[in-house]
Amino acid sequence: MSWLLAKIYDRFMQKSEQACLSEWRRELIGREHGDVLEIGAGTGANLAHYSPKLSRLVLCEPDRHMRRSLVARAADSVLHPEILAASAERLPCDARSIDVVVSTLVLCSVPDPELTLREVRRVLRPGGRLVFIEHVAAAAGSPRLAWQERIEPLWVRMVAGCHLTRRTDQLMQRAGFEIVSLTRESMRKALPFVRPSIRGIASVA
């Protein structure tokens, strides 16, 4: 199914991008500087929002179909990013070599989010930041969460391992990150069971 998801992904996300996601990306990513690593870069939706003054931009995307779209989009970028066929659980970067890791709509679908966050911590320099936009579980006890729990077993199989009920901010804290800023907001124009989202910045000591 990954070839089909790569083919329709941008079109599927277009309404949410126009309604809120593009603005959220610009606000969070556009201010970052230094050496930046993006995990699960997908088709390259973040590329237009990075500052042209970055020292280095590394984009990791393990799926070859997504990576094909990413390479095509990156060809028009003034940033000349490095594109690597690497998973978030095994990042090809030295320890303490990265200033900022970017994760947008990725931690819902990595097979092992705990391992991924340990890897992110490993590559970040002291004081480094994890910048994130993620869809998450709805509020405990809510009807929306009940629907997420019902739908998730099928959704995971249909959409490349995407989970609906992860509490990603809690996973970050358990991995040793300090949440510096956090905004909870509905991802407008998304499917109802995907709308609960968080975005912000987490840091390492």
Short mmCIF file of C-alpha atoms in Angstrom, two decimals:
data_model
loop_
_atom_site.label_atom_id
_atom_site.label_comp_id
_atom_site.label_asym_id
_atom_site.label_seq_id
_atom_site.Cartn_x
_atom_site.Cartn_y
_atom_site.Cartn_z
CA MET A 1 0.00 0.00 0.00
CA SER A 2 2.96 2.39 0.43
CA TRP A 3 3.08 3.21 -3.29
CA LEU A 4 -0.60 4.18 -3.21
CA LEU A 5 -0.21 6.28 -0.06
CA ALA A 6 2.73 8.14 -1.60
CA LYS A 7 0.71 8.80 -4.72
CA ILE A 8 -2.34 10.24 -2.96
CA TYR A 9 -0.79 11.69 0.21
CA ASP A 10 -0.42 15.33 -0.86
CA ARG A 11 -3.91 15.40 -2.35
CA PHE A 12 -5.38 13.72 0.73
CA MET A 13 -3.77 16.30 3.03
CA GLN A 14 -4.41 19.35 0.85
CA LYS A 15 -7.46 20.71 2.68
CA SER A 16 -5.79 20.43 6.08
CA GLU A 17 -2.65 22.03 4.71
CA GLN A 18 -4.68 25.00 3.48
CA ALA A 19 -6.76 25.20 6.66
CA CYS A 20 -3.98 25.03 9.25
CA LEU A 21 -0.99 22.76 8.65
CA SER A 22 0.97 25.08 6.36
CA GLU A 23 0.64 27.89 8.88
CA TRP A 24 1.69 25.62 11.74
CA ARG A 25 4.71 24.39 9.77
CA ARG A 26 5.78 27.93 8.93
CA GLU A 27 5.46 29.15 12.52
CA LEU A 28 7.42 26.25 14.01
CA ILE A 29 9.99 25.36 11.37
CA GLY A 30 10.72 28.73 9.80
CA ARG A 31 12.43 30.08 12.92
CA GLU A 32 14.90 27.21 13.31
CA HIS A 33 18.60 27.44 12.39
CA GLY A 34 21.82 25.45 12.52
CA ASP A 35 22.07 21.77 11.62
CA VAL A 36 18.56 20.35 11.13
CA LEU A 37 17.46 16.75 10.72
CA GLU A 38 13.92 15.83 9.68
CA ILE A 39 12.67 12.32 10.37
CA GLY A 40 10.02 10.78 8.14
CA ALA A 41 10.24 13.64 5.66
CA GLY A 42 7.60 12.02 3.44
CA THR A 43 6.90 13.91 0.22
CA GLY A 44 8.64 17.06 1.48
CA ALA A 45 5.76 19.17 2.79
CA ASN A 46 8.11 21.00 5.16
CA LEU A 47 10.66 22.02 2.54
CA ALA A 48 8.99 25.31 1.67
CA HIS A 49 9.04 26.43 5.31
CA TYR A 50 12.70 26.04 6.26
CA SER A 51 14.89 29.11 6.53
CA PRO A 52 17.34 29.43 3.62
CA LYS A 53 20.02 30.27 6.23
CA LEU A 54 20.20 26.75 7.67
CA SER A 55 23.74 25.42 8.03
CA ARG A 56 22.66 21.92 7.02
CA LEU A 57 19.42 20.09 6.28
CA VAL A 58 19.20 16.30 6.37
CA LEU A 59 15.95 14.60 5.35
CA CYS A 60 15.41 10.96 6.33
CA GLU A 61 12.70 8.96 4.60
CA PRO A 62 12.76 5.14 4.60
CA ASP A 63 9.90 4.55 2.15
CA ARG A 64 11.18 4.49 -1.42
CA HIS A 65 7.88 5.68 -2.90
CA MET A 66 7.66 8.67 -0.59
CA ARG A 67 11.37 9.33 -1.13
CA ARG A 68 10.87 9.54 -4.89
CA SER A 69 8.42 12.43 -4.40
CA LEU A 70 10.75 13.99 -1.83
CA VAL A 71 13.70 13.95 -4.23
CA ALA A 72 11.61 15.56 -6.95
CA ARG A 73 10.47 18.35 -4.62
CA ALA A 74 13.94 18.88 -3.19
CA ALA A 75 15.35 19.42 -6.69
CA ASP A 76 13.69 22.84 -6.71
CA SER A 77 14.89 23.81 -3.22
CA VAL A 78 17.65 26.35 -2.62
CA LEU A 79 18.57 24.40 0.53
CA HIS A 80 20.13 21.44 -1.34
CA PRO A 81 19.18 18.98 1.43
CA GLU A 82 20.83 15.64 2.00
CA ILE A 83 18.24 12.90 1.48
CA LEU A 84 18.85 9.59 3.21
CA ALA A 85 16.99 6.27 3.07
CA ALA A 86 17.02 5.96 6.85
CA SER A 87 14.43 5.05 9.44
CA ALA A 88 13.79 7.14 12.53
CA GLU A 89 14.78 4.20 14.73
CA ARG A 90 18.29 4.13 13.26
CA LEU A 91 19.46 7.61 12.37
CA PRO A 92 22.73 7.85 10.37
CA CYS A 93 24.09 10.76 12.42
CA ASP A 94 26.78 11.02 15.04
CA ALA A 95 25.80 11.56 18.66
CA ARG A 96 25.32 15.21 19.60
CA SER A 97 25.70 16.39 16.00
CA ILE A 98 22.29 18.00 15.36
CA ASP A 99 20.75 21.24 16.64
CA VAL A 100 17.12 20.57 15.70
CA VAL A 101 15.12 17.45 14.86
CA VAL A 102 11.81 17.99 13.05
CA SER A 103 8.96 15.48 13.27
CA THR A 104 5.65 16.29 11.60
CA LEU A 105 2.96 13.61 11.47
CA VAL A 106 5.59 10.91 11.93
CA LEU A 107 5.55 9.61 15.52
CA CYS A 108 2.05 8.23 14.95
CA SER A 109 3.43 5.70 12.48
CA VAL A 110 6.95 4.72 13.52
CA PRO A 111 6.97 1.07 14.65
CA ASP A 112 8.80 1.87 17.90
CA PRO A 113 8.22 5.43 19.14
CA GLU A 114 10.27 4.88 22.31
CA LEU A 115 13.31 3.79 20.30
CA THR A 116 12.78 6.66 17.87
CA LEU A 117 12.78 9.22 20.66
CA ARG A 118 15.92 7.68 22.15
CA GLU A 119 17.59 8.05 18.77
CA VAL A 120 16.43 11.65 18.51
CA ARG A 121 17.93 12.36 21.94
CA ARG A 122 21.16 10.65 20.91
CA VAL A 123 21.77 12.86 17.87
CA LEU A 124 20.73 16.15 19.48
CA ARG A 125 23.34 18.43 20.97
CA PRO A 126 22.86 19.62 24.58
CA GLY A 127 20.11 22.22 24.45
CA GLY A 128 18.90 20.78 21.14
CA ARG A 129 15.23 20.90 20.18
CA LEU A 130 12.64 18.49 18.88
CA VAL A 131 10.08 20.44 16.85
CA PHE A 132 6.87 18.52 16.34
CA ILE A 133 3.37 18.45 14.88
CA GLU A 134 1.59 15.18 15.62
CA HIS A 135 -1.95 13.87 15.67
CA VAL A 136 -2.71 12.10 18.92
CA ALA A 137 -5.33 10.38 21.05
CA ALA A 138 -8.42 12.38 21.92
CA ALA A 139 -9.19 13.29 25.54
CA ALA A 140 -9.58 10.36 27.92
CA GLY A 141 -13.17 9.18 28.22
CA SER A 142 -14.35 11.16 25.20
CA PRO A 143 -16.59 9.71 22.46
CA ARG A 144 -13.92 10.61 19.91
CA LEU A 145 -11.36 8.47 21.74
CA ALA A 146 -13.82 5.57 21.76
CA TRP A 147 -14.12 5.90 17.98
CA GLN A 148 -10.35 6.10 17.59
CA GLU A 149 -9.98 2.87 19.56
CA ARG A 150 -12.59 1.12 17.40
CA ILE A 151 -11.10 2.28 14.11
CA GLU A 152 -7.40 1.95 14.93
CA PRO A 153 -6.89 -1.81 14.20
CA LEU A 154 -8.09 -1.34 10.61
CA TRP A 155 -6.55 2.13 10.21
CA VAL A 156 -3.07 0.87 11.18
CA ARG A 157 -3.24 -1.72 8.41
CA MET A 158 -4.61 0.69 5.82
CA VAL A 159 -2.37 3.71 6.43
CA ALA A 160 1.22 2.51 6.75
CA GLY A 161 1.13 1.75 10.48
CA CYS A 162 -0.47 5.04 11.53
CA HIS A 163 -1.81 4.87 15.11
CA LEU A 164 -4.71 7.01 16.31
CA THR A 165 -4.34 6.64 20.09
CA ARG A 166 -0.73 7.47 20.86
CA ARG A 167 -0.15 10.06 23.59
CA THR A 168 3.00 11.40 22.03
CA ASP A 169 3.68 14.20 24.51
CA GLN A 170 3.76 11.63 27.31
CA LEU A 171 6.14 9.45 25.29
CA MET A 172 8.44 12.44 24.86
CA GLN A 173 8.48 13.16 28.57
CA ARG A 174 9.17 9.51 29.40
CA ALA A 175 12.08 9.62 26.95
CA GLY A 176 13.61 12.48 28.91
CA PHE A 177 12.47 15.49 26.90
CA GLU A 178 11.27 18.67 28.52
CA ILE A 179 8.18 20.12 26.83
CA VAL A 180 9.02 23.79 26.22
CA SER A 181 5.82 24.69 24.39
CA LEU A 182 2.70 22.69 23.58
CA THR A 183 -0.48 23.62 21.75
CA ARG A 184 -3.46 21.28 21.46
CA GLU A 185 -5.76 22.05 18.57
CA SER A 186 -8.06 20.35 16.13
CA MET A 187 -6.45 19.70 12.76
CA ARG A 188 -9.09 21.34 10.64
CA LYS A 189 -10.47 19.60 7.55
CA ALA A 190 -8.91 16.27 8.61
CA LEU A 191 -10.97 13.16 9.17
CA PRO A 192 -12.75 13.51 12.54
CA PHE A 193 -10.80 10.72 14.24
CA VAL A 194 -7.45 12.25 13.13
CA ARG A 195 -8.15 15.83 14.22
CA PRO A 196 -6.77 15.89 17.80
CA SER A 197 -3.25 17.24 17.46
CA ILE A 198 -0.33 18.66 19.38
CA ARG A 199 2.47 20.90 18.20
CA GLY A 200 5.39 22.57 19.87
CA ILE A 201 8.98 22.21 20.98
CA ALA A 202 10.70 19.77 23.33
CA SER A 203 14.29 20.12 24.49
CA VAL A 204 17.10 17.99 25.89
CA ALA A 205 19.46 19.02 28.66
#
